[in-house]
Amino acid sequence: MTFLRKSSLVLAILGLGVAIYLFIIKIADNPALCTTAGGGCWTVNTSSYSEIFGIPVSLFGAAGYIAIIGLLILEGRLKKIDNGIFHYGIFGLSLVGVLFSAYLTFIEIVVLKAICPFCVSSAVLMTVIFIFSIARLIKETGKS
């Protein structure tokens, strides 16, 4: 397993943990689970922007991380399939994750005027996964 792939897997597992924790905060409706300096976590997690069609945003994040983890695991197991498929899948998922995280961070800063450190950590993790996916694509296309 390459360094970039292993690192991406670790980061995706950490991101899944953050997303699950944010989901627990959301369903528990307990501000004590979200105590951070400035109270931004609770403000963000109880805002109308924390759900899409009644579904907590954290579930979308968890699904994204699970999909990335799945692709990274399958890439190692299905060696007969061109790895480019997995690389592009991870790139696409992480691109969507980065764009959605950027939108949510914009909402936090501009609209809510509150920052959730857990949300920021998820955005950073997804951004690094995205950067690693670009590096892996460059490395893969350089082999041709």
PDB file of C-alpha atoms in Angstrom, residues 23 26 48-61 100:
ATOM      1  CA  PHE A  23     -24.431  13.210  13.756  1.00  0.00           C
ATOM      2  CA  LYS A  26     -27.359  16.474  16.078  1.00  0.00           C
ATOM      3  CA  SER A  48     -31.277  25.368   9.406  1.00  0.00           C
ATOM      4  CA  TYR A  49     -28.167  24.790   7.273  1.00  0.00           C
ATOM      5  CA  SER A  50     -27.284  21.642   9.244  1.00  0.00           C
ATOM      6  CA  GLU A  51     -29.948  19.650   7.371  1.00  0.00           C
ATOM      7  CA  ILE A  52     -30.923  19.063   3.758  1.00  0.00           C
ATOM      8  CA  PHE A  53     -34.521  17.916   3.310  1.00  0.00           C
ATOM      9  CA  GLY A  54     -34.534  16.945   6.992  1.00  0.00           C
ATOM     10  CA  ILE A  55     -31.385  14.828   6.678  1.00  0.00           C
ATOM     11  CA  PRO A  56     -28.437  15.941   8.820  1.00  0.00           C
ATOM     12  CA  VAL A  57     -25.526  17.173   6.709  1.00  0.00           C
ATOM     13  CA  SER A  58     -23.249  14.982   8.826  1.00  0.00           C
ATOM     14  CA  LEU A  59     -24.868  11.892   7.278  1.00  0.00           C
ATOM     15  CA  PHE A  60     -23.913  13.100   3.806  1.00  0.00           C
ATOM     16  CA  GLY A  61     -20.365  13.561   5.059  1.00  0.00           C
ATOM     17  CA  PHE A 100     -19.565  21.150  -0.278  1.00  0.00           C
TER      18      PHE A 100
END
